[in-house]
């Protein structure tokens, strides 16, 4: 991919002076259209070899456009808050909201390529990173983002010349470090690994643009024009798009109405006395496990889903009762805030990913996408269908970074739900828990069951399996949850 | 303040068992009322001596109430992202939004007291911290927060006994560290310093509650009841409060219409040629200053305020053109997001405070409180009147932590504004910049001028003075801004 970026592209200064004012004005205008409509975010990756004009381009684009609506982020070594979470967390936290441009100097490509160049990782690690990146970029663009990936390239002798030139000028000498020459020594390997990485990640939805970096005029105009064309294209496309009418899914019922949830034996019970001793026993075990020396290196992500009134809140409280309150955050998922709505749907969950040694407990979760959003038509069919893979990838990133992900589905029977709804309506103290929406959801019971069964089938993985909890008896459910959690943590602590 | 917490308070277990269920239910109910209405946030500080039951109380309150609406934060050593910002940043970032409870284990009292105990700071440092804390807590409660401050106390012999007891039980031995005994050695000094700090910060709006920590039943009931009474009190008070009708301030004009802004000579001009060389010169100087070795220890906060069409955007772009795009973020301040609206008004500015070596450029700022919010009645008179002191304190915290705060007021004449508005309407490219709101604001020109003059008078401090920029000539304004900024940075770099 780099051959055509070693042919000595150049643009005369006089030419440049003719092109620049118009390009600049056009870019500014496109940017205003973007920030006014706020239909989609723009993510620009700035990558390439040292000395090829990455920094200059970032500065130039900030100068050409309105810097108030551009956020530039440079990634160096992760801060300690970043290092204790999955590697992608630092990128998620700076994603631009709709209407804004995020320019990322250094990106999710940096570590995989450099680690491979210096042989800190093997070929299969790189292959896996590429797989992850493709999934992530696919998700970003599916969520409506415009993703532009620039690679600024220099041929080997060009790079040597460039570094020497920078070094010999007292005004730019500070820019060349020992690290630059260190990288230069590995030029060939760097060339080969980045080229194959670029090729594997140059997709229809997020192609790479390789720009020869030797001539500033050429480089700037190329970058500017590429950005302009992409911006205009996406603006025109979004303007033509009609807002999708929310379409409820037609309920598809298995002819025999059987699915994994209907096979659960909801009659299982535990008597009160046994409940008290068992719960105390497993809560004690859970408390002990969190004091295990290895626990400080584990973050724990708990997910609670289930039918309304299935007892999620009560179960969560039995878990947290065993924990030091300094160790966990519980995140009840309701309607997204407007900052959350301006981001890809997983963003609001990423932001709460715990540091090492901590729990985040999600009371409802990202699975809303394939449950309520699917059933109520809050997102399109294509959106919830792709969500299964995105969710699996999200959880895989968590577990790969050392997290323990435990997911509980609390299942009750339709009759039991009715009983609990009625009880809630009767008892003053519980009235806040029952709303007309609960009754509405109940009327779509079968659709929810089908969606939940699909969800379990598609997102129960070896590392983060769904735990199906028979919950007609709350006591039985709580013991099962705390006990299973203990076992999962113990297995991972080794 | 501690005497009455050394008298051996205790509550029999049988008594406790009678009190607890009701207390618990009442607390839960009050919490539901809080989260349902979402009228105010609750901040609970948990402090006191080691072994006095702080952790147990935090856990208990989480168990009694719904943990999904409580966020507990434990503060240990600052993370590197926290260490590079003013000390209060880490507390601002975890303030609970309206309707939620934030339990802070460790707080803004911890460092001032401990540093003084171990003589890392002098008496005047502590006095200054106390002053700051009083201001901060006053602001929090003025913004509607319910602030509860618990101090769990043990007498000296009680504490020794307690630590020994914890140590002798294998199940709790891990909880006693060398640091605990180290602190115990300084018991008397700790006692004396915390008592005087508590006395100085036990205010009407945020009194301390000192609780004897020896007996778990007594301690728990006291903490629970105190919280319940405070919650109920504030809920009742807020329910009785009518939403304040937005009241526009009556314009008060000085009889001679003279104020600090009307004294500016708006006729100053610079010719185009001189502008080009001067601007280039100062931009070069600014670029050099950011590469000064000392700059890595400085964060820079820039504030741009001014009449509509005064040229803020253009001036900001002349500043950023001299900067590496990786070093700055520009934050255009528009209507707050819903997450921001659920917090004290300064929260949305605190969240963007830069790390060391970085710039944050605010295009409009916290001064909106004493400008547009004052004039349009978006906040009450008491609110904007107290804002001057709150703002001064905010900026003082920034400068004390090493930041450079530069504030620019761009002043144009009423005629010049009219000319620019008309130009904006005429030129297609600039039309996005002019809205009916601009014309509305213009109709209140005098009110804005009065408010701006008041603002300059009350918030121009030695460390962060207002720079008044005569802006009828944009070129003159831009050169003055970049030049002044250079001088301010240079002065601080030494």
JSON list of C-alpha atoms in Angstrom, two decimals, chain B residues 240-330:
[
{"chain": "B", "resi": 240, "resn": "UNK", "atom": "CA", "xyz": [-42.83, 23.42, 50.24]},
{"chain": "B", "resi": 241, "resn": "UNK", "atom": "CA", "xyz": [-40.58, 25.60, 48.08]},
{"chain": "B", "resi": 242, "resn": "UNK", "atom": "CA", "xyz": [-42.22, 27.04, 45.03]},
{"chain": "B", "resi": 243, "resn": "UNK", "atom": "CA", "xyz": [-40.03, 27.04, 41.94]},
{"chain": "B", "resi": 244, "resn": "UNK", "atom": "CA", "xyz": [-38.61, 30.54, 41.76]},
{"chain": "B", "resi": 245, "resn": "UNK", "atom": "CA", "xyz": [-40.13, 32.58, 39.01]},
{"chain": "B", "resi": 246, "resn": "UNK", "atom": "CA", "xyz": [-37.32, 33.76, 36.79]},
{"chain": "B", "resi": 247, "resn": "UNK", "atom": "CA", "xyz": [-36.95, 37.41, 37.64]},
{"chain": "B", "resi": 248, "resn": "UNK", "atom": "CA", "xyz": [-35.10, 39.74, 35.40]},
{"chain": "B", "resi": 249, "resn": "UNK", "atom": "CA", "xyz": [-32.99, 42.17, 37.25]},
{"chain": "B", "resi": 250, "resn": "UNK", "atom": "CA", "xyz": [-34.15, 45.73, 37.17]},
{"chain": "B", "resi": 251, "resn": "UNK", "atom": "CA", "xyz": [-31.50, 47.60, 35.26]},
{"chain": "B", "resi": 252, "resn": "UNK", "atom": "CA", "xyz": [-29.57, 49.93, 37.46]},
{"chain": "B", "resi": 253, "resn": "UNK", "atom": "CA", "xyz": [-27.73, 52.53, 35.47]},
{"chain": "B", "resi": 254, "resn": "UNK", "atom": "CA", "xyz": [-25.08, 54.75, 36.88]},
{"chain": "B", "resi": 255, "resn": "UNK", "atom": "CA", "xyz": [-26.47, 58.27, 36.52]},
{"chain": "B", "resi": 256, "resn": "UNK", "atom": "CA", "xyz": [-23.45, 59.32, 34.48]},
{"chain": "B", "resi": 257, "resn": "UNK", "atom": "CA", "xyz": [-23.48, 56.02, 32.48]},
{"chain": "B", "resi": 258, "resn": "UNK", "atom": "CA", "xyz": [-19.76, 55.74, 33.11]},
{"chain": "B", "resi": 259, "resn": "UNK", "atom": "CA", "xyz": [-18.09, 52.46, 33.98]},
{"chain": "B", "resi": 260, "resn": "UNK", "atom": "CA", "xyz": [-14.82, 50.77, 33.45]},
{"chain": "B", "resi": 261, "resn": "UNK", "atom": "CA", "xyz": [-15.79, 49.49, 29.99]},
{"chain": "B", "resi": 262, "resn": "UNK", "atom": "CA", "xyz": [-17.05, 52.81, 28.71]},
{"chain": "B", "resi": 263, "resn": "UNK", "atom": "CA", "xyz": [-13.64, 54.28, 29.48]},
{"chain": "B", "resi": 264, "resn": "UNK", "atom": "CA", "xyz": [-11.92, 52.03, 26.94]},
{"chain": "B", "resi": 265, "resn": "UNK", "atom": "CA", "xyz": [-10.60, 53.73, 23.84]},
{"chain": "B", "resi": 266, "resn": "UNK", "atom": "CA", "xyz": [-12.23, 51.63, 21.15]},
{"chain": "B", "resi": 267, "resn": "UNK", "atom": "CA", "xyz": [-10.63, 53.65, 18.37]},
{"chain": "B", "resi": 268, "resn": "UNK", "atom": "CA", "xyz": [-7.20, 52.05, 18.72]},
{"chain": "B", "resi": 269, "resn": "UNK", "atom": "CA", "xyz": [-6.11, 50.49, 15.43]},
{"chain": "B", "resi": 270, "resn": "UNK", "atom": "CA", "xyz": [-3.20, 48.62, 13.97]},
{"chain": "B", "resi": 271, "resn": "UNK", "atom": "CA", "xyz": [-2.43, 48.65, 10.25]},
{"chain": "B", "resi": 272, "resn": "UNK", "atom": "CA", "xyz": [-2.50, 45.40, 8.28]},
{"chain": "B", "resi": 273, "resn": "UNK", "atom": "CA", "xyz": [1.22, 45.17, 7.69]},
{"chain": "B", "resi": 274, "resn": "UNK", "atom": "CA", "xyz": [2.14, 45.76, 11.29]},
{"chain": "B", "resi": 275, "resn": "UNK", "atom": "CA", "xyz": [-0.59, 43.31, 12.30]},
{"chain": "B", "resi": 276, "resn": "UNK", "atom": "CA", "xyz": [0.96, 40.54, 10.22]},
{"chain": "B", "resi": 277, "resn": "UNK", "atom": "CA", "xyz": [4.45, 40.98, 11.64]},
{"chain": "B", "resi": 278, "resn": "UNK", "atom": "CA", "xyz": [3.31, 41.56, 15.23]},
{"chain": "B", "resi": 279, "resn": "UNK", "atom": "CA", "xyz": [0.94, 38.61, 15.23]},
{"chain": "B", "resi": 280, "resn": "UNK", "atom": "CA", "xyz": [3.57, 36.31, 13.75]},
{"chain": "B", "resi": 281, "resn": "UNK", "atom": "CA", "xyz": [6.09, 37.54, 16.30]},
{"chain": "B", "resi": 282, "resn": "UNK", "atom": "CA", "xyz": [3.87, 36.87, 19.31]},
{"chain": "B", "resi": 283, "resn": "UNK", "atom": "CA", "xyz": [2.56, 33.60, 17.96]},
{"chain": "B", "resi": 284, "resn": "UNK", "atom": "CA", "xyz": [6.17, 32.50, 17.57]},
{"chain": "B", "resi": 285, "resn": "UNK", "atom": "CA", "xyz": [6.87, 33.58, 21.12]},
{"chain": "B", "resi": 286, "resn": "UNK", "atom": "CA", "xyz": [3.82, 31.67, 22.38]},
{"chain": "B", "resi": 287, "resn": "UNK", "atom": "CA", "xyz": [4.94, 28.54, 20.53]},
{"chain": "B", "resi": 288, "resn": "UNK", "atom": "CA", "xyz": [8.40, 28.86, 22.08]},
{"chain": "B", "resi": 289, "resn": "UNK", "atom": "CA", "xyz": [7.01, 29.34, 25.58]},
{"chain": "B", "resi": 290, "resn": "UNK", "atom": "CA", "xyz": [5.05, 26.09, 25.37]},
{"chain": "B", "resi": 291, "resn": "UNK", "atom": "CA", "xyz": [8.34, 24.33, 24.75]},
{"chain": "B", "resi": 292, "resn": "UNK", "atom": "CA", "xyz": [9.98, 25.89, 27.80]},
{"chain": "B", "resi": 293, "resn": "UNK", "atom": "CA", "xyz": [11.00, 23.10, 30.19]},
{"chain": "B", "resi": 294, "resn": "UNK", "atom": "CA", "xyz": [8.98, 24.69, 32.99]},
{"chain": "B", "resi": 295, "resn": "UNK", "atom": "CA", "xyz": [5.83, 24.63, 30.91]},
{"chain": "B", "resi": 296, "resn": "UNK", "atom": "CA", "xyz": [5.29, 20.93, 31.50]},
{"chain": "B", "resi": 297, "resn": "UNK", "atom": "CA", "xyz": [4.40, 21.82, 35.10]},
{"chain": "B", "resi": 298, "resn": "UNK", "atom": "CA", "xyz": [1.85, 24.45, 34.17]},
{"chain": "B", "resi": 299, "resn": "UNK", "atom": "CA", "xyz": [-1.71, 24.09, 33.09]},
{"chain": "B", "resi": 300, "resn": "UNK", "atom": "CA", "xyz": [-3.23, 27.05, 31.27]},
{"chain": "B", "resi": 301, "resn": "UNK", "atom": "CA", "xyz": [-6.85, 28.11, 31.51]},
{"chain": "B", "resi": 302, "resn": "UNK", "atom": "CA", "xyz": [-8.02, 30.74, 29.05]},
{"chain": "B", "resi": 303, "resn": "UNK", "atom": "CA", "xyz": [-11.35, 32.49, 29.30]},
{"chain": "B", "resi": 304, "resn": "UNK", "atom": "CA", "xyz": [-12.91, 34.46, 26.47]},
{"chain": "B", "resi": 305, "resn": "UNK", "atom": "CA", "xyz": [-15.93, 36.60, 27.17]},
{"chain": "B", "resi": 306, "resn": "UNK", "atom": "CA", "xyz": [-17.34, 39.58, 25.35]},
{"chain": "B", "resi": 307, "resn": "UNK", "atom": "CA", "xyz": [-20.33, 41.07, 23.62]},
{"chain": "B", "resi": 308, "resn": "UNK", "atom": "CA", "xyz": [-21.81, 39.07, 20.74]},
{"chain": "B", "resi": 309, "resn": "UNK", "atom": "CA", "xyz": [-19.75, 39.48, 17.55]},
{"chain": "B", "resi": 310, "resn": "UNK", "atom": "CA", "xyz": [-16.84, 40.92, 19.50]},
{"chain": "B", "resi": 311, "resn": "UNK", "atom": "CA", "xyz": [-14.51, 38.45, 17.82]},
{"chain": "B", "resi": 312, "resn": "UNK", "atom": "CA", "xyz": [-13.98, 35.74, 20.42]},
{"chain": "B", "resi": 313, "resn": "UNK", "atom": "CA", "xyz": [-13.88, 32.88, 17.92]},
{"chain": "B", "resi": 314, "resn": "UNK", "atom": "CA", "xyz": [-11.38, 34.65, 15.67]},
{"chain": "B", "resi": 315, "resn": "UNK", "atom": "CA", "xyz": [-9.15, 35.55, 18.60]},
{"chain": "B", "resi": 316, "resn": "UNK", "atom": "CA", "xyz": [-9.20, 31.97, 19.88]},
{"chain": "B", "resi": 317, "resn": "UNK", "atom": "CA", "xyz": [-8.11, 30.74, 16.49]},
{"chain": "B", "resi": 318, "resn": "UNK", "atom": "CA", "xyz": [-5.15, 33.14, 16.49]},
{"chain": "B", "resi": 319, "resn": "UNK", "atom": "CA", "xyz": [-4.10, 31.68, 19.84]},
{"chain": "B", "resi": 320, "resn": "UNK", "atom": "CA", "xyz": [-4.56, 28.05, 18.86]},
{"chain": "B", "resi": 321, "resn": "UNK", "atom": "CA", "xyz": [-2.75, 28.60, 15.55]},
{"chain": "B", "resi": 322, "resn": "UNK", "atom": "CA", "xyz": [0.40, 28.99, 17.64]},
{"chain": "B", "resi": 323, "resn": "UNK", "atom": "CA", "xyz": [-0.20, 25.82, 19.62]},
{"chain": "B", "resi": 324, "resn": "UNK", "atom": "CA", "xyz": [0.33, 22.20, 18.93]},
{"chain": "B", "resi": 325, "resn": "UNK", "atom": "CA", "xyz": [-3.17, 20.78, 18.58]},
{"chain": "B", "resi": 326, "resn": "UNK", "atom": "CA", "xyz": [-2.28, 18.04, 21.01]},
{"chain": "B", "resi": 327, "resn": "UNK", "atom": "CA", "xyz": [-1.85, 20.59, 23.78]},
{"chain": "B", "resi": 328, "resn": "UNK", "atom": "CA", "xyz": [-5.23, 22.23, 23.93]},
{"chain": "B", "resi": 329, "resn": "UNK", "atom": "CA", "xyz": [-8.95, 21.66, 24.13]},
{"chain": "B", "resi": 330, "resn": "UNK", "atom": "CA", "xyz": [-11.42, 24.37, 23.26]}
]
